[in-house]
PDB file of C-alpha atoms in Angstrom:
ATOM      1  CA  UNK P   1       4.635  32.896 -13.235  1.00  0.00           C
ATOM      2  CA  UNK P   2       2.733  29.479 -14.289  1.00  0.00           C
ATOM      3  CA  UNK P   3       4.460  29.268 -17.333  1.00  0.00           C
ATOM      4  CA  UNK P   4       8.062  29.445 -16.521  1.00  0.00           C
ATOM      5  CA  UNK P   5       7.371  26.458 -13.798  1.00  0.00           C
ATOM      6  CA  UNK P   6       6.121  24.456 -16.277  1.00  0.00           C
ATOM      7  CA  UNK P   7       8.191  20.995 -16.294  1.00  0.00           C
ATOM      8  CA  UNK P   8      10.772  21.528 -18.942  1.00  0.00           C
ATOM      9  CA  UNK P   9      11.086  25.081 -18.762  1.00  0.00           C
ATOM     10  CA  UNK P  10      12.630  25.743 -15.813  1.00  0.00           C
ATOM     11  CA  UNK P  11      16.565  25.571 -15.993  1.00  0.00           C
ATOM     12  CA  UNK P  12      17.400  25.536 -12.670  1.00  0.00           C
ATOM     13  CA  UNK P  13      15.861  22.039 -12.014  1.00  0.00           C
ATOM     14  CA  UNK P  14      18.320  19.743 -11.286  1.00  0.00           C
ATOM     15  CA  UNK P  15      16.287  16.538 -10.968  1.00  0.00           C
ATOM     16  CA  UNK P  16      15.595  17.067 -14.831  1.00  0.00           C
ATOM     17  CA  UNK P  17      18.710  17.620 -16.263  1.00  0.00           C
ATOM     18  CA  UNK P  18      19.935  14.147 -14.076  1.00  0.00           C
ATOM     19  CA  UNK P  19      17.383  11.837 -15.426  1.00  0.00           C
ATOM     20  CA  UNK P  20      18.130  13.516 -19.430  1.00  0.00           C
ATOM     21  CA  UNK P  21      22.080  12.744 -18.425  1.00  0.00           C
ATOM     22  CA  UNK P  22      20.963   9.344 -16.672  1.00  0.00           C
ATOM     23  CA  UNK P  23      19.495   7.956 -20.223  1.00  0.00           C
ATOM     24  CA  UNK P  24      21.935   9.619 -22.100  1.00  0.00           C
ATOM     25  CA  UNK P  25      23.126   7.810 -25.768  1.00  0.00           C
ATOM     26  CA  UNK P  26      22.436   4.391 -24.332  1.00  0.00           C
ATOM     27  CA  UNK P  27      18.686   5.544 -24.663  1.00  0.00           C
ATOM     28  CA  UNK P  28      19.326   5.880 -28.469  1.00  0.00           C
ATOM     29  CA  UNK P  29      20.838   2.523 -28.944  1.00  0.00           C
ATOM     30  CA  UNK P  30      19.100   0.373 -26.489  1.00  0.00           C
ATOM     31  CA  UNK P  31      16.018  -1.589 -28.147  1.00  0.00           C
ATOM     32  CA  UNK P  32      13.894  -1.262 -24.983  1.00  0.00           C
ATOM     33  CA  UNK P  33      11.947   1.510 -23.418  1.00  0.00           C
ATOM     34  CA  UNK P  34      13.587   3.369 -20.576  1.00  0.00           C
ATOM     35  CA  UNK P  35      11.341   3.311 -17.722  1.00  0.00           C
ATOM     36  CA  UNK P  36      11.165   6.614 -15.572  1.00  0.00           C
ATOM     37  CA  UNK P  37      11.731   4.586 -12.375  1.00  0.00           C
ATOM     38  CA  UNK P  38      14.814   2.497 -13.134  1.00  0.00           C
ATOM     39  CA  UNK P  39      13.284  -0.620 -12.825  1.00  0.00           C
ATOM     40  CA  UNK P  40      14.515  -3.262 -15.176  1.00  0.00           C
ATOM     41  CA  UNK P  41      12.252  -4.839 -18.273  1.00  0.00           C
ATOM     42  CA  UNK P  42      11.303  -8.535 -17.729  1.00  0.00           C
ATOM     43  CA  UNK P  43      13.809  -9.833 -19.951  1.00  0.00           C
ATOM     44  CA  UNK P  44      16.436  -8.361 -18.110  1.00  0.00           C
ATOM     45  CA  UNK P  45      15.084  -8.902 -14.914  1.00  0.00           C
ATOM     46  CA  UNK P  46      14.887 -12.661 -16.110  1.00  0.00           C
ATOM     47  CA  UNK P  47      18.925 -12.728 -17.522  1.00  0.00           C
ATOM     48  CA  UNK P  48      20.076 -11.111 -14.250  1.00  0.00           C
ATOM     49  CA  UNK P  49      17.986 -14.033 -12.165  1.00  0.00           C
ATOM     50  CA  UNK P  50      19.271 -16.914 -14.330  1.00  0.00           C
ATOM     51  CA  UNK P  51      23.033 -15.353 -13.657  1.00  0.00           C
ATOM     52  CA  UNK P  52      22.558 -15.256  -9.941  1.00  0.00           C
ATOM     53  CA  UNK P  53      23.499 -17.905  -7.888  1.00  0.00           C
ATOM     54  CA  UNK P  54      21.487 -20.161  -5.848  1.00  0.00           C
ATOM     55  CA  UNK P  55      20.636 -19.756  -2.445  1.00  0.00           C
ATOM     56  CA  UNK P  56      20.188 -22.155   0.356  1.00  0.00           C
ATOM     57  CA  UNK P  57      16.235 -21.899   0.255  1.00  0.00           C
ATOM     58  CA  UNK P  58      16.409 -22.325  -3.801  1.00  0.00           C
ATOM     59  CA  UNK P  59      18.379 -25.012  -3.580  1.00  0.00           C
ATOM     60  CA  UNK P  60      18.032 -27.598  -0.541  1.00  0.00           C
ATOM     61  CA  UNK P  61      14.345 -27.864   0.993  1.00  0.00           C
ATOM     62  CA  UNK P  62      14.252 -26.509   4.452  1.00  0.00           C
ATOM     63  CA  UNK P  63      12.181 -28.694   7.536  1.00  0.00           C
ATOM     64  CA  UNK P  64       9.485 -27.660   9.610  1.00  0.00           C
ATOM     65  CA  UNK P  65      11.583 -25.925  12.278  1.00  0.00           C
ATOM     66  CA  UNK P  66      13.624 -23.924   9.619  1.00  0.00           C
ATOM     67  CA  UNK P  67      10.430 -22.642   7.782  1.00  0.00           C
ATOM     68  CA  UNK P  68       8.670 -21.822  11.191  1.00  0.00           C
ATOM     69  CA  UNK P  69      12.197 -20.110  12.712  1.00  0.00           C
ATOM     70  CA  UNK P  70      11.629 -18.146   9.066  1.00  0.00           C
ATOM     71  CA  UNK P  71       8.093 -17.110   9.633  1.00  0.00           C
ATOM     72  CA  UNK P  72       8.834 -15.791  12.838  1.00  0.00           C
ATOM     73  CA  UNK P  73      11.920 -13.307  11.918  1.00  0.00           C
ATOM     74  CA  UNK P  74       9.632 -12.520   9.297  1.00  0.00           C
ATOM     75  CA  UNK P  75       6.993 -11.591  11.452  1.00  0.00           C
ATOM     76  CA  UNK P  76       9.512  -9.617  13.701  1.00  0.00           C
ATOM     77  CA  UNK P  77      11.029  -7.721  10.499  1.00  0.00           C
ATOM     78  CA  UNK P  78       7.494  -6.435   9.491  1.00  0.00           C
ATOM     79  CA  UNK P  79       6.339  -5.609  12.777  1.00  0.00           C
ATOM     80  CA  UNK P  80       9.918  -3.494  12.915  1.00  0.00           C
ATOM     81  CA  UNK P  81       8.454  -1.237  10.047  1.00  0.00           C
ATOM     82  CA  UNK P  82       5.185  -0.694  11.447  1.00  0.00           C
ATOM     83  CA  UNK P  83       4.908   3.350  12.806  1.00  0.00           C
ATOM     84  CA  UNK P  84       3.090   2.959  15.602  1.00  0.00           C
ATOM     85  CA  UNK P  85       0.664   5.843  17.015  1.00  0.00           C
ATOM     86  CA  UNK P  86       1.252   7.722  19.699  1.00  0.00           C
ATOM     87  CA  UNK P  87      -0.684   7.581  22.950  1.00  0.00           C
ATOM     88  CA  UNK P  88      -2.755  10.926  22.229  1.00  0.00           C
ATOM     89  CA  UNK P  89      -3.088   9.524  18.453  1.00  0.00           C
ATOM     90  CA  UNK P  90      -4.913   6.413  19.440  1.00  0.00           C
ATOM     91  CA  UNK P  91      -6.868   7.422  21.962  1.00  0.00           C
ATOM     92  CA  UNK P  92      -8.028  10.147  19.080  1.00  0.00           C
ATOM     93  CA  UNK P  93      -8.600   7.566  17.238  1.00  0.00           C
ATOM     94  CA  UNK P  94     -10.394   5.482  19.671  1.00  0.00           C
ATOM     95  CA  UNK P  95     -12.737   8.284  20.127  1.00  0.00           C
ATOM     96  CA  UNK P  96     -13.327   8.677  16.613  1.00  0.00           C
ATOM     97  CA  UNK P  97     -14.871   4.947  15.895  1.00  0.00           C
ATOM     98  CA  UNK P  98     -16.787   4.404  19.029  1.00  0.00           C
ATOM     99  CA  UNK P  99     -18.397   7.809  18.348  1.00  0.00           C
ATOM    100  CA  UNK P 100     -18.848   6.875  14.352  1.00  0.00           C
ATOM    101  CA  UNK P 101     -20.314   3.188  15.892  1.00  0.00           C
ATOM    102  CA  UNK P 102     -22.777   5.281  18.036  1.00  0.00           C
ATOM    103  CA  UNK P 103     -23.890   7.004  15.584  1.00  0.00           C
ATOM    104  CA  UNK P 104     -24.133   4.124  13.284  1.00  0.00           C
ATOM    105  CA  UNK P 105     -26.095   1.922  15.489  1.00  0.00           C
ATOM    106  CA  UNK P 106     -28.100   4.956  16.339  1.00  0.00           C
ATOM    107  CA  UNK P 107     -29.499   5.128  12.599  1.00  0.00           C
ATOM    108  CA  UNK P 108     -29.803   1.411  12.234  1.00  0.00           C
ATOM    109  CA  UNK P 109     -31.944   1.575  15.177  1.00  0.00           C
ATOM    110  CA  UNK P 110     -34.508   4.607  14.001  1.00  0.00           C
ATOM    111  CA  UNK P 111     -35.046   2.982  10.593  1.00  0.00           C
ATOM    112  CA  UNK P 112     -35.676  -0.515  12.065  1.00  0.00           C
ATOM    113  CA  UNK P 113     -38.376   1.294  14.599  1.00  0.00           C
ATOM    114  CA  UNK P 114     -39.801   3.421  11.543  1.00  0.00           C
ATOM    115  CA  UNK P 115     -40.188   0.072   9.339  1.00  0.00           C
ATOM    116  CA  UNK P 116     -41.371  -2.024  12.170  1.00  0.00           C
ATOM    117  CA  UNK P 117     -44.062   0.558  12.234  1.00  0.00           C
ATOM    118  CA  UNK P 118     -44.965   0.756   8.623  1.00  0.00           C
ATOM    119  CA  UNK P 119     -45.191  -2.851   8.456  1.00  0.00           C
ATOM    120  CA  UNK P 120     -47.186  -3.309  11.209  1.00  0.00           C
ATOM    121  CA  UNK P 121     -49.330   0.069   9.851  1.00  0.00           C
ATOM    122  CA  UNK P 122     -49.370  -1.622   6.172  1.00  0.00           C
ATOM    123  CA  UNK P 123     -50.250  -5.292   7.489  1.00  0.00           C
ATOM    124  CA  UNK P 124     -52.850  -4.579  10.256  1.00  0.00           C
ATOM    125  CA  UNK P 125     -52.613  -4.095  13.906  1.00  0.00           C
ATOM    126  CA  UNK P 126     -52.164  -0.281  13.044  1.00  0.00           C
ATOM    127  CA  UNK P 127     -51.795   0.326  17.008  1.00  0.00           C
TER     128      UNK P 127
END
């Protein structure tokens, strides 16, 4: 049953047989490696950029109140794609720090009393 899964093997995998068709006979002919992921090779990535045109922000320098107004729909854009947790999630995860801080500052606490003491053993004042 392993064997006939096997990438390659199995006939009935679509997503195979449309990457093979995506590269197809420009694959033969073109001088640079195909990348699995589509991306483009940096000296096509840098003939596209030198045929694109100019924007605004690449070509005029923009003041203080259009960089600002910038940051801020920035700001708003990223906090748009943030997936934020549920009420039951973060009070899960609430519970689960304070209780790993406890615990924590619980250890920290027995080895500074144990060295304390085996200084104070080591050093004199054995009391």
């Amino acid at each position: 049953m392993a064997d006939n899964k096997r990438r390659g093997e199995d006939a009935d995998d679509e997503r195979l047989d449309d990457e093979f068709d995506a590269a197809g006979d420009d694959a033969e002919d073109a001088e640079e490696p195909v990348s699995r992921g589509g991306t483009a090779t940096r000296s096509r990535a840098r003939a596209e950029s030198a045929d694109r045109p100019k924007t605004r922000t690449e070509t005029e320098k923009v003041g203080l109140f259009g960089r600002i107004a910038r940051f801020i729909r920035e700001i708003v854009a990223e906090l748009r794609k943030v997936i934020w947790p549920t009420r039951k999630e973060l009070l899960t995860y609430t519970a689960v720090v304070v209780v790993f801080v406890t615990v924590v500052t619980a250890l920290v606490v027995g080895f500074d009393y144990v060295f304390a003491k085996g200084v104070l053993w080591v050093f004199g004042n054995p009391s």
